[in-house]
mmCIF file of N, CA and C in Angstrom:
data_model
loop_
_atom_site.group_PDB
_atom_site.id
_atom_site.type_symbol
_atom_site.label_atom_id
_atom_site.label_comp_id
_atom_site.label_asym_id
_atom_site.label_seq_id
_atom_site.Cartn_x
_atom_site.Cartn_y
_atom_site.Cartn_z
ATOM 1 N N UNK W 17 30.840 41.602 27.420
ATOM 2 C CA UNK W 17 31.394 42.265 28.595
ATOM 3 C C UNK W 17 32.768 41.713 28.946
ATOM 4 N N UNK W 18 33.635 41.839 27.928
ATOM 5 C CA UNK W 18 35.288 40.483 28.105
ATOM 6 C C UNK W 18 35.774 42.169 28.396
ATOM 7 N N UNK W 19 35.556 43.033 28.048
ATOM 8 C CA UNK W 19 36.575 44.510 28.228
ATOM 9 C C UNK W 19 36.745 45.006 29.231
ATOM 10 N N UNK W 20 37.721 45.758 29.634
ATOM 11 C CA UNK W 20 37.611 46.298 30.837
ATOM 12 C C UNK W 20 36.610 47.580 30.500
ATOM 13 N N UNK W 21 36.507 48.185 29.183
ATOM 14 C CA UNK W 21 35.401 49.354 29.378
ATOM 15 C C UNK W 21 34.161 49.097 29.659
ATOM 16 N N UNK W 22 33.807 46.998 29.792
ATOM 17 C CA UNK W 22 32.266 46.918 29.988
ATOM 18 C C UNK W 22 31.211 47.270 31.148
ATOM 19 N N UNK W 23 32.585 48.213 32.170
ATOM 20 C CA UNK W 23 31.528 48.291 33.626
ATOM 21 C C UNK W 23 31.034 49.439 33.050
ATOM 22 N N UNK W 24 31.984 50.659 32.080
ATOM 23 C CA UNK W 24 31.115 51.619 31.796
ATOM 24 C C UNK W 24 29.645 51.476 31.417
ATOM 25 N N UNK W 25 29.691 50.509 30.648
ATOM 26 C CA UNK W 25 28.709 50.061 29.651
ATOM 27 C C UNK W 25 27.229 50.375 30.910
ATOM 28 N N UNK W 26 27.624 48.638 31.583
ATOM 29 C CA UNK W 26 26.721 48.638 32.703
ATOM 30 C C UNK W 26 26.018 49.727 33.669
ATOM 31 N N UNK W 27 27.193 50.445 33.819
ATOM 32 C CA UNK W 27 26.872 51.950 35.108
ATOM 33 C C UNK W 27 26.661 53.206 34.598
ATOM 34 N N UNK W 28 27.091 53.144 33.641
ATOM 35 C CA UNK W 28 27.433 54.464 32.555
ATOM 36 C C UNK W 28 28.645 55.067 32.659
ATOM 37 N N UNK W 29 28.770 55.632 31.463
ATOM 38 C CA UNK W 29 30.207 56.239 31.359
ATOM 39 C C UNK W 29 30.737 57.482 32.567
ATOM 40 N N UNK W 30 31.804 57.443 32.587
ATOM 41 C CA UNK W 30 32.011 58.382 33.619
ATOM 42 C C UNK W 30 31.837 60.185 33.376
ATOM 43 N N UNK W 31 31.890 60.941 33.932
ATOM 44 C CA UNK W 31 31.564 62.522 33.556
ATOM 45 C C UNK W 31 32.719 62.848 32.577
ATOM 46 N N UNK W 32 32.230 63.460 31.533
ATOM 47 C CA UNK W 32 33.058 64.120 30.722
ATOM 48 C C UNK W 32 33.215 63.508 29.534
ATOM 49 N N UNK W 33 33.149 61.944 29.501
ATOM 50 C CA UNK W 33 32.602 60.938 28.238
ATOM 51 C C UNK W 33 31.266 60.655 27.512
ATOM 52 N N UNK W 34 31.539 60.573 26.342
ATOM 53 C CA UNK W 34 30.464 60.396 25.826
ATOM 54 C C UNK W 34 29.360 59.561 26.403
ATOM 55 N N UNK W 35 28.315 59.449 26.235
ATOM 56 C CA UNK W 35 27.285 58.975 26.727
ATOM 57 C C UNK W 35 26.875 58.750 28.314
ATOM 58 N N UNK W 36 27.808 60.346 29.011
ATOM 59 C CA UNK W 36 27.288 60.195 30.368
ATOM 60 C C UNK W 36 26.031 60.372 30.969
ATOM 61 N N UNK W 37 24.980 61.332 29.973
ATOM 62 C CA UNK W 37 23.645 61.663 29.902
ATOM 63 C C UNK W 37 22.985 60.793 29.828
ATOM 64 N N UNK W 38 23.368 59.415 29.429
ATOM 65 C CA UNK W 38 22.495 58.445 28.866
ATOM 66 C C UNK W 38 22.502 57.145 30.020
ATOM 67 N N UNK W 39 23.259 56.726 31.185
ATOM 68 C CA UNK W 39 23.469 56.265 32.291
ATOM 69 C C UNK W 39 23.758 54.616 31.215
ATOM 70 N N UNK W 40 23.874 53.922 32.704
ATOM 71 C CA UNK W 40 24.393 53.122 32.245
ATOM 72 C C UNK W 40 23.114 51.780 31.876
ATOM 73 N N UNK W 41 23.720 50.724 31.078
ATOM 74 C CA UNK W 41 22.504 49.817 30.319
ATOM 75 C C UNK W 41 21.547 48.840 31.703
ATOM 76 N N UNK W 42 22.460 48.379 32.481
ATOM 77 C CA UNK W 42 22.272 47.589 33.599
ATOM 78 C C UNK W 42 21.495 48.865 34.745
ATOM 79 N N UNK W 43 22.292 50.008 35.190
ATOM 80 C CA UNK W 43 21.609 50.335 36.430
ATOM 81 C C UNK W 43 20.513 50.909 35.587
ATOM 82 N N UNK W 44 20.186 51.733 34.516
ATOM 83 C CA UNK W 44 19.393 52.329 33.834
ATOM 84 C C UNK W 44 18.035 51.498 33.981
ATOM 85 N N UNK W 45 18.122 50.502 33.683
ATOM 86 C CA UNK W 45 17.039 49.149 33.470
ATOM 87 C C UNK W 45 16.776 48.434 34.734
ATOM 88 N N UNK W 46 17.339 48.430 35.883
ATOM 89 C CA UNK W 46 17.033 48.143 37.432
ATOM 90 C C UNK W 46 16.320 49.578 38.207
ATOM 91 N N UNK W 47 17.036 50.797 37.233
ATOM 92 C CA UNK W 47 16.348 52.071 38.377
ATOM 93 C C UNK W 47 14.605 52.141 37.826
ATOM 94 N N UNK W 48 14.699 51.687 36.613
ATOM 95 C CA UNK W 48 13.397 52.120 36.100
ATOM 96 C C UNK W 48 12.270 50.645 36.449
ATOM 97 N N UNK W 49 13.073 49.552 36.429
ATOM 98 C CA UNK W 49 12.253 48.472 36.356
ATOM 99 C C UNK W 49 12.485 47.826 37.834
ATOM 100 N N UNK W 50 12.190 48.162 38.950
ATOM 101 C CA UNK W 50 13.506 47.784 40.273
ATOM 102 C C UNK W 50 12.959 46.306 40.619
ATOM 103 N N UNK W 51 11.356 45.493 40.121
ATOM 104 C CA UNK W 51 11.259 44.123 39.911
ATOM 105 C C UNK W 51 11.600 44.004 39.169
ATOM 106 N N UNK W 52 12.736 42.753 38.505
ATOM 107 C CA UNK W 52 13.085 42.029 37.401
ATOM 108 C C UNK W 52 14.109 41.177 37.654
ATOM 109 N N UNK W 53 14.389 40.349 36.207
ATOM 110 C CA UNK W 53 14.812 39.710 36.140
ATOM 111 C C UNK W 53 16.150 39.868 35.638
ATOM 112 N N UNK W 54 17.821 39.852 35.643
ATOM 113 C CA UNK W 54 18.799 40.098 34.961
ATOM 114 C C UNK W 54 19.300 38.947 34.898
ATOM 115 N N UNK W 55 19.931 38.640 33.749
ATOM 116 C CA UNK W 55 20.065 37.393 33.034
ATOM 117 C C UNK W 55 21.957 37.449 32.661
ATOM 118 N N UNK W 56 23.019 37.332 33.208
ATOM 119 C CA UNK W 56 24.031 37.097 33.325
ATOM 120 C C UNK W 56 24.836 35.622 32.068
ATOM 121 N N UNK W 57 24.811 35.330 30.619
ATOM 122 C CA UNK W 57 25.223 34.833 30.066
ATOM 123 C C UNK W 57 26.372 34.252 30.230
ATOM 124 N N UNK W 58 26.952 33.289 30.058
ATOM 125 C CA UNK W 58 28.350 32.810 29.989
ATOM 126 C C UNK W 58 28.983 33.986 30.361
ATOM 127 N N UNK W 59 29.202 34.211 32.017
ATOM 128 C CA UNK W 59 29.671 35.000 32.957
ATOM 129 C C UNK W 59 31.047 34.382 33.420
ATOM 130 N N UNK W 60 31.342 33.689 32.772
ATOM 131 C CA UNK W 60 32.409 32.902 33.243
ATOM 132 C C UNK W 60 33.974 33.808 32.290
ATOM 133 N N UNK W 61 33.519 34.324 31.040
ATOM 134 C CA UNK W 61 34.242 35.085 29.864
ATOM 135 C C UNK W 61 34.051 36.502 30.546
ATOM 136 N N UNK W 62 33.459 37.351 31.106
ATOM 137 C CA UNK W 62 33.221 38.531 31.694
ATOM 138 C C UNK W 62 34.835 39.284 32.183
ATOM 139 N N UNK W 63 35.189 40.054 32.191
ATOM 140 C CA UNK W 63 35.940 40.517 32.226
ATOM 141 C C UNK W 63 36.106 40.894 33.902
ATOM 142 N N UNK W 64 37.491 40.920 34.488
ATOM 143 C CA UNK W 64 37.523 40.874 36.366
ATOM 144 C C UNK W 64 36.681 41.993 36.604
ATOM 145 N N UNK W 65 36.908 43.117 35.823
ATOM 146 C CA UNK W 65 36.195 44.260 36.729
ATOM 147 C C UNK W 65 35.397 44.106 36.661
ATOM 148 N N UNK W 66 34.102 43.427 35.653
ATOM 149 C CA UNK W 66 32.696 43.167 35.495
ATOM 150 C C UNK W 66 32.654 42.157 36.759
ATOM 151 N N UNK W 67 33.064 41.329 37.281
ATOM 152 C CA UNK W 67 33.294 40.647 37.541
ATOM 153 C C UNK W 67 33.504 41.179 39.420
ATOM 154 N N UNK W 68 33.782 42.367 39.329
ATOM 155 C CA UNK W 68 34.122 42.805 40.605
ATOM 156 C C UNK W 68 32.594 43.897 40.868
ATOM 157 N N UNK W 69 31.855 44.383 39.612
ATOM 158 C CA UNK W 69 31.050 45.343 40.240
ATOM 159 C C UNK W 69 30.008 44.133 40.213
ATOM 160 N N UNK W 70 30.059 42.646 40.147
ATOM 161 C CA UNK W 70 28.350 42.023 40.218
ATOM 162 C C UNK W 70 28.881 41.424 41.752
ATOM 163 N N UNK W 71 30.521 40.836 42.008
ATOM 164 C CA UNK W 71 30.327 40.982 43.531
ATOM 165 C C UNK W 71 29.795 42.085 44.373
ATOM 166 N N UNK W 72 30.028 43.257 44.086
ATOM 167 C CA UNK W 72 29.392 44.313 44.895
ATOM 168 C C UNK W 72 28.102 44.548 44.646
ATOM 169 N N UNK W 73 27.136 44.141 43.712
ATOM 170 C CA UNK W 73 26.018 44.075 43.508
ATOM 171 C C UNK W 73 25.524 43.141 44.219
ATOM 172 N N UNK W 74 25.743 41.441 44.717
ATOM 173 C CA UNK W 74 25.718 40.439 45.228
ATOM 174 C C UNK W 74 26.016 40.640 46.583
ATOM 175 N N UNK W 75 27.448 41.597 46.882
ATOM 176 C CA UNK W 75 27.432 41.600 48.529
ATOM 177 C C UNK W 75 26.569 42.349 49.039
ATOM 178 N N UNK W 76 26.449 43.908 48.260
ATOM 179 C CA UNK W 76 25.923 45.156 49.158
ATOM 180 C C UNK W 76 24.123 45.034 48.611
ATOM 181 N N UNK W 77 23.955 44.320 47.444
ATOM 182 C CA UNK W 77 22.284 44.820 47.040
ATOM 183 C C UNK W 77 22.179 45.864 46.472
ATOM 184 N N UNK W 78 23.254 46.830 46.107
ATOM 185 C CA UNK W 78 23.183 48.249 45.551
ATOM 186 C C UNK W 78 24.768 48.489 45.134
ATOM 187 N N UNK W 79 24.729 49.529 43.948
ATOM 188 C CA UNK W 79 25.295 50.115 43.527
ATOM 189 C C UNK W 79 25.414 51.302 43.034
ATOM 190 N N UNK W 80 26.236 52.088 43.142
ATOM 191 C CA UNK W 80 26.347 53.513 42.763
ATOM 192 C C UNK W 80 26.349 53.704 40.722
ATOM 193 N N UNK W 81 25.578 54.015 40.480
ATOM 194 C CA UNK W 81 25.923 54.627 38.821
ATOM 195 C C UNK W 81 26.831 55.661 38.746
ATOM 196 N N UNK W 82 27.148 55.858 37.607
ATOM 197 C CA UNK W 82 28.393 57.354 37.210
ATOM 198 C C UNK W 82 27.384 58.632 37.720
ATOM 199 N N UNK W 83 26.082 58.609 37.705
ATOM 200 C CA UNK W 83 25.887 59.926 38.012
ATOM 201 C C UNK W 83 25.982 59.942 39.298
ATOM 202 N N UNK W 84 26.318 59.285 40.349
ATOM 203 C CA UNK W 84 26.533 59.012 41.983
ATOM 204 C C UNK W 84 25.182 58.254 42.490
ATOM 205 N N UNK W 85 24.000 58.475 41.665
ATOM 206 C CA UNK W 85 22.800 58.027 42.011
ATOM 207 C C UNK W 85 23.006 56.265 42.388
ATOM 208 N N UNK W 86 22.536 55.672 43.739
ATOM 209 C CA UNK W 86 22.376 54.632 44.228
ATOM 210 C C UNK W 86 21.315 53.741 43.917
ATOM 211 N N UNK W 87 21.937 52.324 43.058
ATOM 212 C CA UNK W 87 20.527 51.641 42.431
ATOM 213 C C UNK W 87 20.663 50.509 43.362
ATOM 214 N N UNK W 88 19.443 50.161 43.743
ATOM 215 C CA UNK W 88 19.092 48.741 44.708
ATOM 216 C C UNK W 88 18.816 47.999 43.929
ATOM 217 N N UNK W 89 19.405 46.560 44.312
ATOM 218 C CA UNK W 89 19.342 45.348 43.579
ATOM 219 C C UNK W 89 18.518 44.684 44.651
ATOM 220 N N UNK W 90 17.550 45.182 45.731
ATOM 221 C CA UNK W 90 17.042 44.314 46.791
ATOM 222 C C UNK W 90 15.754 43.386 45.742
ATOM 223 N N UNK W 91 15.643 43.994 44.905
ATOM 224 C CA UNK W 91 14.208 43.385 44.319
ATOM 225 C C UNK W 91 14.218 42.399 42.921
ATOM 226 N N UNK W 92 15.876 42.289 42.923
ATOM 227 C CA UNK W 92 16.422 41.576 41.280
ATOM 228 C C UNK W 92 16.811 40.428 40.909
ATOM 229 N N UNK W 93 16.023 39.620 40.525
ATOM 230 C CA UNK W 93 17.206 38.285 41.082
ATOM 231 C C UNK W 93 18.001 37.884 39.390
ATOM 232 N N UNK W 94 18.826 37.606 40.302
ATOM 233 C CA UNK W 94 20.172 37.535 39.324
ATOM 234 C C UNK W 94 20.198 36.027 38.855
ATOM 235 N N UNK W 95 20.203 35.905 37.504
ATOM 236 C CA UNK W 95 20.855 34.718 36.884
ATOM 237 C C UNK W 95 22.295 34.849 36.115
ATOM 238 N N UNK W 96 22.767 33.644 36.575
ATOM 239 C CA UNK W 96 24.092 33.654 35.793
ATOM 240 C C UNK W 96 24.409 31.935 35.260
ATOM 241 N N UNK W 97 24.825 32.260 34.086
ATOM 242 C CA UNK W 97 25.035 30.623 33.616
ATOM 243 C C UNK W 97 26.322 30.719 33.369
ATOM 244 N N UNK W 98 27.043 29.589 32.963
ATOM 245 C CA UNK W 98 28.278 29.228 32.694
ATOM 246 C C UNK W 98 28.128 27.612 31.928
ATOM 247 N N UNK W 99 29.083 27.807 30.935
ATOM 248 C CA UNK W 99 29.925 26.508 30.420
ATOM 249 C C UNK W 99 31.117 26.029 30.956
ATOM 250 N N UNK W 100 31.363 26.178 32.196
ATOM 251 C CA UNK W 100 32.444 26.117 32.923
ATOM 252 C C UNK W 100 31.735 24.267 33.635
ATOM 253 N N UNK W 101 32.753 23.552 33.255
ATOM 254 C CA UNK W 101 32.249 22.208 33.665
ATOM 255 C C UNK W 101 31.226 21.135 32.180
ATOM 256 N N UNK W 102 31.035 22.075 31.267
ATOM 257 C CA UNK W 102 30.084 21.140 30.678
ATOM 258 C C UNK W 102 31.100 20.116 29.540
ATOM 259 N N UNK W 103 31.932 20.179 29.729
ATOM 260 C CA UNK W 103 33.070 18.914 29.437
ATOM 261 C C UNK W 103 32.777 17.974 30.138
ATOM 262 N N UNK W 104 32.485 17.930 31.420
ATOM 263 C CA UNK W 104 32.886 16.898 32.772
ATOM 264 C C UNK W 104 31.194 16.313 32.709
ATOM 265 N N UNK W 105 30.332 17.491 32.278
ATOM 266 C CA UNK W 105 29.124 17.124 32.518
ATOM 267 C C UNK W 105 28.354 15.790 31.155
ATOM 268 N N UNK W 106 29.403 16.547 30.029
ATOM 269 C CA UNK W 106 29.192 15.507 29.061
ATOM 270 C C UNK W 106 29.905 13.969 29.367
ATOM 271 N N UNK W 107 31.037 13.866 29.472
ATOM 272 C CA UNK W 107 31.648 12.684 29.899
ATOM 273 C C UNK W 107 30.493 11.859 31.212
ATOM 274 N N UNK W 108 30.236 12.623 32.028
ATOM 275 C CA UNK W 108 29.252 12.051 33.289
ATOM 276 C C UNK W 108 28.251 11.675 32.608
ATOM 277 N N UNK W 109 27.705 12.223 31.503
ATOM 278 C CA UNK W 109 26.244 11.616 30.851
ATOM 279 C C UNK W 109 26.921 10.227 30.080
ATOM 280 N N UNK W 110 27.742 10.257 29.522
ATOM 281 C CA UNK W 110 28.627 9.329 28.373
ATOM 282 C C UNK W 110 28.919 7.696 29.389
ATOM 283 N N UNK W 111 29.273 8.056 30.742
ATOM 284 C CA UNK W 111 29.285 7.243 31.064
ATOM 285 C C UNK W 111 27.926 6.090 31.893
ATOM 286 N N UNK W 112 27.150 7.804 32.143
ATOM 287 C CA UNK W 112 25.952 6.603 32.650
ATOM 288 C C UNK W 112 25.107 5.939 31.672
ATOM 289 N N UNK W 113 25.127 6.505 30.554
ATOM 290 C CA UNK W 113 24.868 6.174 29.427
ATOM 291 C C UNK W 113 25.180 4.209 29.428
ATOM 292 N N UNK W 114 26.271 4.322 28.864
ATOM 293 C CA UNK W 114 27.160 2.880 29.182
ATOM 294 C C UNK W 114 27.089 2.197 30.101
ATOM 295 N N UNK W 115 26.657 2.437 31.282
ATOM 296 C CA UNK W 115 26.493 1.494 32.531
ATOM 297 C C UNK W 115 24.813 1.503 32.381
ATOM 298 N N UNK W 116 24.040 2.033 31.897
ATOM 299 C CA UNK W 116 22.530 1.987 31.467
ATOM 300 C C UNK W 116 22.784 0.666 30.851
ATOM 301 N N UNK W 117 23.183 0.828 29.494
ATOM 302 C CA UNK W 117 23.137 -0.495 28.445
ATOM 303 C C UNK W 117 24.249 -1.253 29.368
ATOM 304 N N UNK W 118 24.955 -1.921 29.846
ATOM 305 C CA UNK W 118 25.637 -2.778 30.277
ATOM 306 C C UNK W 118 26.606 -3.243 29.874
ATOM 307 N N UNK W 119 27.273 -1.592 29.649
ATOM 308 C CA UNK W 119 28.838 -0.933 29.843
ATOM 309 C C UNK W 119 29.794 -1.225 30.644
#
């Protein structure tokens, strides 16, 4: 999801593009499944606009798909991970490490 075409992906394509019949991968899989779990990968590489429709998923609880249809996120809980920090997190282990043995 680094593209800017990946919100299509998520919501579905807009009218008149291919695969507008087919909605999008994310609301498609929340309208049908509205308990679950969505799992957000190294979200840190995501592209701004992806990036702008999971704030509006996060502020409002809902989002509109390309077909206008309104999907609720009241029932979803969101994971998101990141490698953002695990430099700092390795060095922090490296050093307690060394003050363990009598570093």
């Amino acid at each position: 999801y680094m593209e800017k075409h990946a919100v299509s992906k998520l919501i579905g394509a807009p009218p008149g593009y291919v695969g507008f019949d087919e909605g999008g991968q994310l609301t498609e899989a929340v309208r049908r499944k509205p308990y679950c779990v969505v799992l957000f990968d190294e979200v840190e590489k995501a592209h701004v606009d992806v990036f702008n429709l999971l704030l509006q998923v996060l502020d409002d609880g809902r989002v509109t798909d390309s077909q206008g249809r309104t999907v609720s996120f009241k029932n979803v809980i969101i994971i998101m991970t990141s490698n953002l920090g695990s430099a700092e997190m390795y060095r922090f282990a490296a050093r307690q490490h060394q003050v363990g043995r009598g570093g």
